[in-house]
mmCIF file with all atom_site columns, C-alpha atoms in Angstrom:
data_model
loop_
_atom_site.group_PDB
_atom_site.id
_atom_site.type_symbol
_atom_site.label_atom_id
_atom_site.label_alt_id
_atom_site.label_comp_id
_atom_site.label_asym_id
_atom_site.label_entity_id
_atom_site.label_seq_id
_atom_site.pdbx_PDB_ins_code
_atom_site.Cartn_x
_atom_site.Cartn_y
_atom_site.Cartn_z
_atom_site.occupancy
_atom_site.B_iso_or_equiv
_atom_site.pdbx_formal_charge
_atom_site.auth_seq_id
_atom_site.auth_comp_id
_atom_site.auth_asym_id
_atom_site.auth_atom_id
_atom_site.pdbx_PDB_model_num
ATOM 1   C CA . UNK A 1 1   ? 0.395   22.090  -9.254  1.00 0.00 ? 1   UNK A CA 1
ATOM 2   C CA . UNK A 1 2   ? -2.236  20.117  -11.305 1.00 0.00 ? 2   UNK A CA 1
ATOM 3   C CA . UNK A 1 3   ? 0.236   20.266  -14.192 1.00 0.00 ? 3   UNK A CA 1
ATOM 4   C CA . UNK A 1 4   ? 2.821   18.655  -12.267 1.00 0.00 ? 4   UNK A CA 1
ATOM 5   C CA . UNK A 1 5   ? 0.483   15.975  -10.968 1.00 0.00 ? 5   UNK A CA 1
ATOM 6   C CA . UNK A 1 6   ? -0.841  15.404  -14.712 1.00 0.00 ? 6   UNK A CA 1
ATOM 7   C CA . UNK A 1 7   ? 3.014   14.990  -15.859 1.00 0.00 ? 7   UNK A CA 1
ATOM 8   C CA . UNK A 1 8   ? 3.443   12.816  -12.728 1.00 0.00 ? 8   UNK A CA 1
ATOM 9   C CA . UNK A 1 9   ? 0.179   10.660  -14.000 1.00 0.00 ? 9   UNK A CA 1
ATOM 10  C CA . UNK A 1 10  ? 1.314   10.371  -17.595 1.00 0.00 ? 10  UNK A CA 1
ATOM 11  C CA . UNK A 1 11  ? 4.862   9.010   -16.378 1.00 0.00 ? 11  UNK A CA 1
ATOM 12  C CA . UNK A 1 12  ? 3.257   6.670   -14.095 1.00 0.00 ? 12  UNK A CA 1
ATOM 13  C CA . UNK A 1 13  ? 1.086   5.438   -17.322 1.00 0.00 ? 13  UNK A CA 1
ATOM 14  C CA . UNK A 1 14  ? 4.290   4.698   -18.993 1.00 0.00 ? 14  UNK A CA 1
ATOM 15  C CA . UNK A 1 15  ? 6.217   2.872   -16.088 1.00 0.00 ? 15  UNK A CA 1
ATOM 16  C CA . UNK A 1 16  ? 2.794   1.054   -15.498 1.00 0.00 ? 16  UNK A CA 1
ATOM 17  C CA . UNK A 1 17  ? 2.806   -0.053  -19.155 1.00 0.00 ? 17  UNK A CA 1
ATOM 18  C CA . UNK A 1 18  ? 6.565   -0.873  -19.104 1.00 0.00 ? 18  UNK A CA 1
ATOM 19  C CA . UNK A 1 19  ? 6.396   -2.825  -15.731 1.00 0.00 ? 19  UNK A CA 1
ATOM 20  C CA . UNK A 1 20  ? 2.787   -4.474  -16.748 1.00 0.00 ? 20  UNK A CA 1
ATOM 21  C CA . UNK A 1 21  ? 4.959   -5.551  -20.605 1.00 0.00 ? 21  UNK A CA 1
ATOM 22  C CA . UNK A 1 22  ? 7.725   -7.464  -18.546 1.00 0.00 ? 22  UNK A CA 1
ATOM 23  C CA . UNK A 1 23  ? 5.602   -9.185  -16.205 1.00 0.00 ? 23  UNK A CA 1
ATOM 24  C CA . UNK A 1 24  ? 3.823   -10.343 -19.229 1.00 0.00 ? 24  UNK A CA 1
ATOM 25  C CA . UNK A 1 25  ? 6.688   -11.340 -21.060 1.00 0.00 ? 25  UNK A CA 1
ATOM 26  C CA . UNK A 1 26  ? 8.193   -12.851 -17.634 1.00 0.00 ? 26  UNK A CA 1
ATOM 27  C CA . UNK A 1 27  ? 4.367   -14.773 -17.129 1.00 0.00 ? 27  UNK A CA 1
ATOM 28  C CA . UNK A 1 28  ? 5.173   -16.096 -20.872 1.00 0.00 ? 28  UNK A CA 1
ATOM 29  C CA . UNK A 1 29  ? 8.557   -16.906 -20.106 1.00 0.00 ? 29  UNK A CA 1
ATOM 30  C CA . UNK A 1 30  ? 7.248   -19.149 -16.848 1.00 0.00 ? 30  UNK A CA 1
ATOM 31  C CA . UNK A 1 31  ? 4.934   -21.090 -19.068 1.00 0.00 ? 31  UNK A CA 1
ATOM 32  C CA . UNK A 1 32  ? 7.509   -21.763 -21.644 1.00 0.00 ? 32  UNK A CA 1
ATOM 33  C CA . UNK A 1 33  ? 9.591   -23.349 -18.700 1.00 0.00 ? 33  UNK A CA 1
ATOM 34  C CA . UNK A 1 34  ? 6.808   -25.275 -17.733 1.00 0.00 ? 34  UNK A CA 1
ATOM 35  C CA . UNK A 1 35  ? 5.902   -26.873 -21.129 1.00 0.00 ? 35  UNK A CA 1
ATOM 36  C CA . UNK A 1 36  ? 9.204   -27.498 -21.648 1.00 0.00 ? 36  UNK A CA 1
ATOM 37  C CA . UNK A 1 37  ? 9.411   -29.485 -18.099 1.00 0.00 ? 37  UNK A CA 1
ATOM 38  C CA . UNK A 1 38  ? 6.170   -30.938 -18.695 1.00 0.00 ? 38  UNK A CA 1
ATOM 39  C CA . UNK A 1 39  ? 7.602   -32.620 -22.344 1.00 0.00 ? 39  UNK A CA 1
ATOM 40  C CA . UNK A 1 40  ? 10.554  -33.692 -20.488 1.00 0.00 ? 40  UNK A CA 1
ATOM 41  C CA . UNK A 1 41  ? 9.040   -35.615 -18.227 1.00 0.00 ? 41  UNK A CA 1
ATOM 42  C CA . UNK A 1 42  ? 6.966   -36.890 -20.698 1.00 0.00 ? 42  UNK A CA 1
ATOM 43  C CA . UNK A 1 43  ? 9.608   -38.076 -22.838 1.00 0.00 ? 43  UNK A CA 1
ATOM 44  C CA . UNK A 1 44  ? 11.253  -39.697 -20.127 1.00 0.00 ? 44  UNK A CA 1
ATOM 45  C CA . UNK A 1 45  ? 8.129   -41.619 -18.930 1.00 0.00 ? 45  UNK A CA 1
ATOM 46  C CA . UNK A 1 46  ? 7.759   -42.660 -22.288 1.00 0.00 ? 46  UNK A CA 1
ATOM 47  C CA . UNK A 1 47  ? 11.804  -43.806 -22.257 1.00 0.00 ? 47  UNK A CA 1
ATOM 48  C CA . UNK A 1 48  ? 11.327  -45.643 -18.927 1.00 0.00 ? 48  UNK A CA 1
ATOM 49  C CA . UNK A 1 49  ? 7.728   -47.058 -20.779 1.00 0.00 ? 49  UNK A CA 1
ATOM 50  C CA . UNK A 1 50  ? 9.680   -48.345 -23.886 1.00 0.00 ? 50  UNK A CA 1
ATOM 51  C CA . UNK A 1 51  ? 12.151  -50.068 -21.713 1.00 0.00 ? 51  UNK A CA 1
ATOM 52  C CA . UNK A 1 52  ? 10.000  -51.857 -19.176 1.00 0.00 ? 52  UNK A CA 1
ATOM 53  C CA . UNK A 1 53  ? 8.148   -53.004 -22.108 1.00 0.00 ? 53  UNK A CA 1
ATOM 54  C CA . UNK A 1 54  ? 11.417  -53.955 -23.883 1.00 0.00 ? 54  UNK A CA 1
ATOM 55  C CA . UNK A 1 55  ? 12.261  -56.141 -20.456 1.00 0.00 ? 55  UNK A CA 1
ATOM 56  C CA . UNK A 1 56  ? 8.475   -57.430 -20.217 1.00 0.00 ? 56  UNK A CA 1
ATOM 57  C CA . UNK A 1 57  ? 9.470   -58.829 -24.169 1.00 0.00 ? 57  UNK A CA 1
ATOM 58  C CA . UNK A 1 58  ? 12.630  -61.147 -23.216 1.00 0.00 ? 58  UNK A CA 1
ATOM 59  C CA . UNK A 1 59  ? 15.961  -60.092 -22.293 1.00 0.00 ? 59  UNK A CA 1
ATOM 60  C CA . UNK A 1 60  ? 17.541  -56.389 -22.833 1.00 0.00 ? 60  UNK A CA 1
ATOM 61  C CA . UNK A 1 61  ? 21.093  -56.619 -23.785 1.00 0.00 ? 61  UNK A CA 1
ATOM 62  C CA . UNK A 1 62  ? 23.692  -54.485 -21.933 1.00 0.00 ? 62  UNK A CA 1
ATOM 63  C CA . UNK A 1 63  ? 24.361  -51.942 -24.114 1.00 0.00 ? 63  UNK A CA 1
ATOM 64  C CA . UNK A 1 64  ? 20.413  -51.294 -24.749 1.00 0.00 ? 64  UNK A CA 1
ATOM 65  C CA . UNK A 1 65  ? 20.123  -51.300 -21.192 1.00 0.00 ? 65  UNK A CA 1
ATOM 66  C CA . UNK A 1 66  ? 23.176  -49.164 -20.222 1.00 0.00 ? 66  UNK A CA 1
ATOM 67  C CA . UNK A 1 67  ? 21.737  -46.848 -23.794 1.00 0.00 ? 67  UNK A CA 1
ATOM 68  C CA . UNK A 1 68  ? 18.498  -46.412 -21.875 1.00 0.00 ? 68  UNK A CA 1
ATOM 69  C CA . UNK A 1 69  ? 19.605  -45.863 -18.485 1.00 0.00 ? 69  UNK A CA 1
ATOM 70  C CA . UNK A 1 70  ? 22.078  -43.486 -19.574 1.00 0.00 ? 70  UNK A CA 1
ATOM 71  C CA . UNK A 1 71  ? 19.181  -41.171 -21.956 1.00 0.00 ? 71  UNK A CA 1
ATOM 72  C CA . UNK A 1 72  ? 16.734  -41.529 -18.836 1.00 0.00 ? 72  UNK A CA 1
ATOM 73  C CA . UNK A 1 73  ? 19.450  -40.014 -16.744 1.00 0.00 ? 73  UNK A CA 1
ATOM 74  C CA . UNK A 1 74  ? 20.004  -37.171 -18.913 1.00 0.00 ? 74  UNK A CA 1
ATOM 75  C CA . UNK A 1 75  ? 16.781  -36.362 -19.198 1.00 0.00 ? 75  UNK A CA 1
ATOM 76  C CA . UNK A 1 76  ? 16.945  -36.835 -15.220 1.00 0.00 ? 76  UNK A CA 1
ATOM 77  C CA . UNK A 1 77  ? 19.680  -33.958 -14.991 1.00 0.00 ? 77  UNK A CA 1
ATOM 78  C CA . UNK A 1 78  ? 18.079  -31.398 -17.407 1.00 0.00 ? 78  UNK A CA 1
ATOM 79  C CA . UNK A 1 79  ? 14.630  -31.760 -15.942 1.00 0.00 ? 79  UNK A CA 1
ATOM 80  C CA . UNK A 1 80  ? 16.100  -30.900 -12.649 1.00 0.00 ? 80  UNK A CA 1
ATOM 81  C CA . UNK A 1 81  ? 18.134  -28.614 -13.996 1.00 0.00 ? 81  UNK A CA 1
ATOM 82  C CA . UNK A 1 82  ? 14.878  -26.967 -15.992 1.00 0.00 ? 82  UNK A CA 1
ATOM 83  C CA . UNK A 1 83  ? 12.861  -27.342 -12.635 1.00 0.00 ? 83  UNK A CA 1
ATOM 84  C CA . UNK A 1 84  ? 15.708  -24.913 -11.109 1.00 0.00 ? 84  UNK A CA 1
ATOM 85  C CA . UNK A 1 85  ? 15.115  -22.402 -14.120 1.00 0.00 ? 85  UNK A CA 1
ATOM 86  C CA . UNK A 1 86  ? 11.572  -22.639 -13.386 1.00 0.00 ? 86  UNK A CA 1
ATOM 87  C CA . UNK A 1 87  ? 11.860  -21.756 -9.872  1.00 0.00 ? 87  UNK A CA 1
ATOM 88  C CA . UNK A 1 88  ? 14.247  -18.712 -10.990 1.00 0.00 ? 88  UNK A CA 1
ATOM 89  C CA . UNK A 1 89  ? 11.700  -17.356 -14.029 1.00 0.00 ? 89  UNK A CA 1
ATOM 90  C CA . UNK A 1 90  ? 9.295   -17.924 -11.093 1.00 0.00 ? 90  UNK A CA 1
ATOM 91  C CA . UNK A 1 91  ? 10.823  -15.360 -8.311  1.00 0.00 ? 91  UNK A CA 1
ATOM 92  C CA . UNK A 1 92  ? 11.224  -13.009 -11.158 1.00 0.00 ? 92  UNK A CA 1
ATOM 93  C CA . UNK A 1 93  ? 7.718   -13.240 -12.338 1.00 0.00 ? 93  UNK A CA 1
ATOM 94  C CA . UNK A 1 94  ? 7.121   -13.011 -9.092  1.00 0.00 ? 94  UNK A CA 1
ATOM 95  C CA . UNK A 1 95  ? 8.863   -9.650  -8.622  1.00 0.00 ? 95  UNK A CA 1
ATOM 96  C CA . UNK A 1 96  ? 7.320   -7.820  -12.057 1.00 0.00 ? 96  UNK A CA 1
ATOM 97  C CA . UNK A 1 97  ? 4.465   -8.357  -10.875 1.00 0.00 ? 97  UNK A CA 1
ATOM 98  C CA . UNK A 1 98  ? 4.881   -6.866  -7.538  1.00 0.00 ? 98  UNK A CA 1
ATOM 99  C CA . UNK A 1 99  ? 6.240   -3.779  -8.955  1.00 0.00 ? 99  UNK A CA 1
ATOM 100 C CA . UNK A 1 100 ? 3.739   -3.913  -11.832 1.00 0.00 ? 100 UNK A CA 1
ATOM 101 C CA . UNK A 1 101 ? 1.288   -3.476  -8.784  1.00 0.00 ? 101 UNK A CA 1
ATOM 102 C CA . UNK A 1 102 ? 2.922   -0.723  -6.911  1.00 0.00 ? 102 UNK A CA 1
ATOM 103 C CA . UNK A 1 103 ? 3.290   1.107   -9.990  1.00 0.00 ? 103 UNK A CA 1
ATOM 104 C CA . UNK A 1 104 ? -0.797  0.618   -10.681 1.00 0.00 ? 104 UNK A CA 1
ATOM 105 C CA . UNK A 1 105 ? -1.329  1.579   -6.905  1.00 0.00 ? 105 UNK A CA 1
ATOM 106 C CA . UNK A 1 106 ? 0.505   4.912   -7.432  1.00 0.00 ? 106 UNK A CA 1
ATOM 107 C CA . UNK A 1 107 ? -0.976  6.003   -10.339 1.00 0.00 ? 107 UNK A CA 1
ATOM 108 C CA . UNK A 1 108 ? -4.680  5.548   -8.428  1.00 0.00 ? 108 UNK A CA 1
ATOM 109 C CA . UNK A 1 109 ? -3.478  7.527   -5.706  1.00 0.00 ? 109 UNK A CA 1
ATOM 110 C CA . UNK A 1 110 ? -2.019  10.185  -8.218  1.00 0.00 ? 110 UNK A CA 1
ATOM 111 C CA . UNK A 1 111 ? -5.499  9.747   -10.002 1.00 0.00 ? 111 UNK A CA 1
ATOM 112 C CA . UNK A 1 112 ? -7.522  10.223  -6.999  1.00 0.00 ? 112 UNK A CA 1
ATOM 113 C CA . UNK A 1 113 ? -5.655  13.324  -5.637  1.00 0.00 ? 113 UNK A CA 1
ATOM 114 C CA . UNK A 1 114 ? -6.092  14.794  -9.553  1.00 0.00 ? 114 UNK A CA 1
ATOM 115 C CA . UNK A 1 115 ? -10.157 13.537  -9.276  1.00 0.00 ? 115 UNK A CA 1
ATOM 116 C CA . UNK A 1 116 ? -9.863  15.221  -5.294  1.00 0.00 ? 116 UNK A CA 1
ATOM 117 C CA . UNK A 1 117 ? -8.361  18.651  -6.421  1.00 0.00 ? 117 UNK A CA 1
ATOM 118 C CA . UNK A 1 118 ? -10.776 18.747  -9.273  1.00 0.00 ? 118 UNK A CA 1
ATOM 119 C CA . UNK A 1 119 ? -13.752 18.353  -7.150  1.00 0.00 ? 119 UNK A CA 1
ATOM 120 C CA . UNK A 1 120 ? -12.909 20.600  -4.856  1.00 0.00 ? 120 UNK A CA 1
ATOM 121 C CA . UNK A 1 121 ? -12.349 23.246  -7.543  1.00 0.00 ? 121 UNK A CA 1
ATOM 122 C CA . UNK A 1 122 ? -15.411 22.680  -8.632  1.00 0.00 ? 122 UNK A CA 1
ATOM 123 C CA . UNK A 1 123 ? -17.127 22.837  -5.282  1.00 0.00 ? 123 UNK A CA 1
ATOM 124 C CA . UNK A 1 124 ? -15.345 26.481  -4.882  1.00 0.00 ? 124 UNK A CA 1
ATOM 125 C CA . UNK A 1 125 ? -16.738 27.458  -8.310  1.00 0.00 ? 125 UNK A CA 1
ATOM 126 C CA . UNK A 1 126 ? -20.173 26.763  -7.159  1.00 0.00 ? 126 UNK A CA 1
ATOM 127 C CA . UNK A 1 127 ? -19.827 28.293  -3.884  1.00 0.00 ? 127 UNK A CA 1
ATOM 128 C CA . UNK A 1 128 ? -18.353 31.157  -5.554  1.00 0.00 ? 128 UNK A CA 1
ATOM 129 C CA . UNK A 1 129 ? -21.036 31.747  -8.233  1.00 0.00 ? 129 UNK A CA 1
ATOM 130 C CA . UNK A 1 130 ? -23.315 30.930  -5.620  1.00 0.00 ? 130 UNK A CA 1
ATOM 131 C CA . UNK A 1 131 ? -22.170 34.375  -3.528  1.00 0.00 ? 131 UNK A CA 1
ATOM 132 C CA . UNK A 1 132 ? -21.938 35.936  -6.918  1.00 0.00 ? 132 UNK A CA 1
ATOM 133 C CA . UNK A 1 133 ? -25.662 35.132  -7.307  1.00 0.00 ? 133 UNK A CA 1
ATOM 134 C CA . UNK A 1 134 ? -26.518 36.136  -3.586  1.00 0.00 ? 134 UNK A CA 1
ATOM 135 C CA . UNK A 1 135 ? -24.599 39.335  -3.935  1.00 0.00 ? 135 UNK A CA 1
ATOM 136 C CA . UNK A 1 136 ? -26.603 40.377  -6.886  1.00 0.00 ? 136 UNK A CA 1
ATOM 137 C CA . UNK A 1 137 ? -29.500 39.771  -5.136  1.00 0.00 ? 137 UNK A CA 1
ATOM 138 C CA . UNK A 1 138 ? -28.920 41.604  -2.405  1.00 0.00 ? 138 UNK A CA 1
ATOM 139 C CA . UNK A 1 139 ? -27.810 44.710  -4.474  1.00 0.00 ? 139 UNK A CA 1
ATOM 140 C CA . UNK A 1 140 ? -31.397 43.990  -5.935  1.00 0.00 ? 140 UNK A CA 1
ATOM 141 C CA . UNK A 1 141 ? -32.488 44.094  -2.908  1.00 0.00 ? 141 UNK A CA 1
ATOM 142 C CA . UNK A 1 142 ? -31.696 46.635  -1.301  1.00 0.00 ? 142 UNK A CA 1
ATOM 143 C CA . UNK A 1 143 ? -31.503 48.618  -4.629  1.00 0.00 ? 143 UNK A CA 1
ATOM 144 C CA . UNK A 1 144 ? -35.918 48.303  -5.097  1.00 0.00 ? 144 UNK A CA 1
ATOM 145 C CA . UNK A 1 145 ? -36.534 49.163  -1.371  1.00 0.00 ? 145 UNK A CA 1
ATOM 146 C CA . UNK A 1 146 ? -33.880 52.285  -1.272  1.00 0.00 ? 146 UNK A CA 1
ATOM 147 C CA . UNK A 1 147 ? -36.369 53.649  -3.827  1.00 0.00 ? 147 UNK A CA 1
ATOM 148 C CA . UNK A 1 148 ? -39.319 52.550  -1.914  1.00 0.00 ? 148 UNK A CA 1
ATOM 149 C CA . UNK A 1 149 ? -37.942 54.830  0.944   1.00 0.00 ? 149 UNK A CA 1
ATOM 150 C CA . UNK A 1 150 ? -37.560 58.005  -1.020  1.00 0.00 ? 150 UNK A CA 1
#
């Protein structure tokens, strides 16, 4: 039985390692999506800067206007479209690490029944030496006062 629980613990160390790797990489994969957001909407407050300040300087022709408008809405559509991705890296960050955590709560309870089985073999050990060590000296006993009698 404890070799089947100590096969059972080293499997759950390797699906613990596996599921604790891809929440990592899935954590990693979250802050990518948010630096990449962030420098989006960076570049387009620096877009929507340049052409305020480009108004604020005399008048903007047409096409520099329509130019402008047309990059700041791009940038518009994939920030949103990023913000989306972010939610979805999100939920699945979200979900490694819930099963990284049942995984690690498993392999406790697998630890603690190995830790509980070997402490209670150890208590019957000492309990058995213990009537070992009684028995002798009773045999001792009874063996110096049997000679007392004859």
């Amino acid at each position: 039985m404890s070799d089947a629980l100590g096969l059972l613990l080293e499997r759950l160390l390797s699906r613990e390692e596996e599921a604790r790797n891809a929440y990592l990489l899935a954590l990693e994969s979250e802050r990518n999506f948010k630096r990449q957001l962030e420098a989006l909407n960076q570049y387009r407050s620096f877009y929507s800067s340049e052409l305020t300040d480009r108004g604020l300087q005399g008048p903007v022709s047409t096409a520099t206007y329509s130019h402008f408008t047309s990059f700041i809405g791009r940038l518009d559509k994939i920030s949103t479209e990023q913000l989306e991705g972010l939610k979805k890296v999100q939920g699945e960050t979200g979900k490694r690490l819930e099963f990284y955590q049942e995984v690690q709560a498993k392999r406790k309870a697998i630890e603690f029944l190995i830790e509980k089985r070997q402490r209670e073999k150890l208590a019957r050990e000492v309990r058995q030496e213990q009537k070992m060590s009684d028995d002798l000296s009773t045999n001792r006993y009874f063996q110096v006062h049997s000679r007392d009698d004859e």
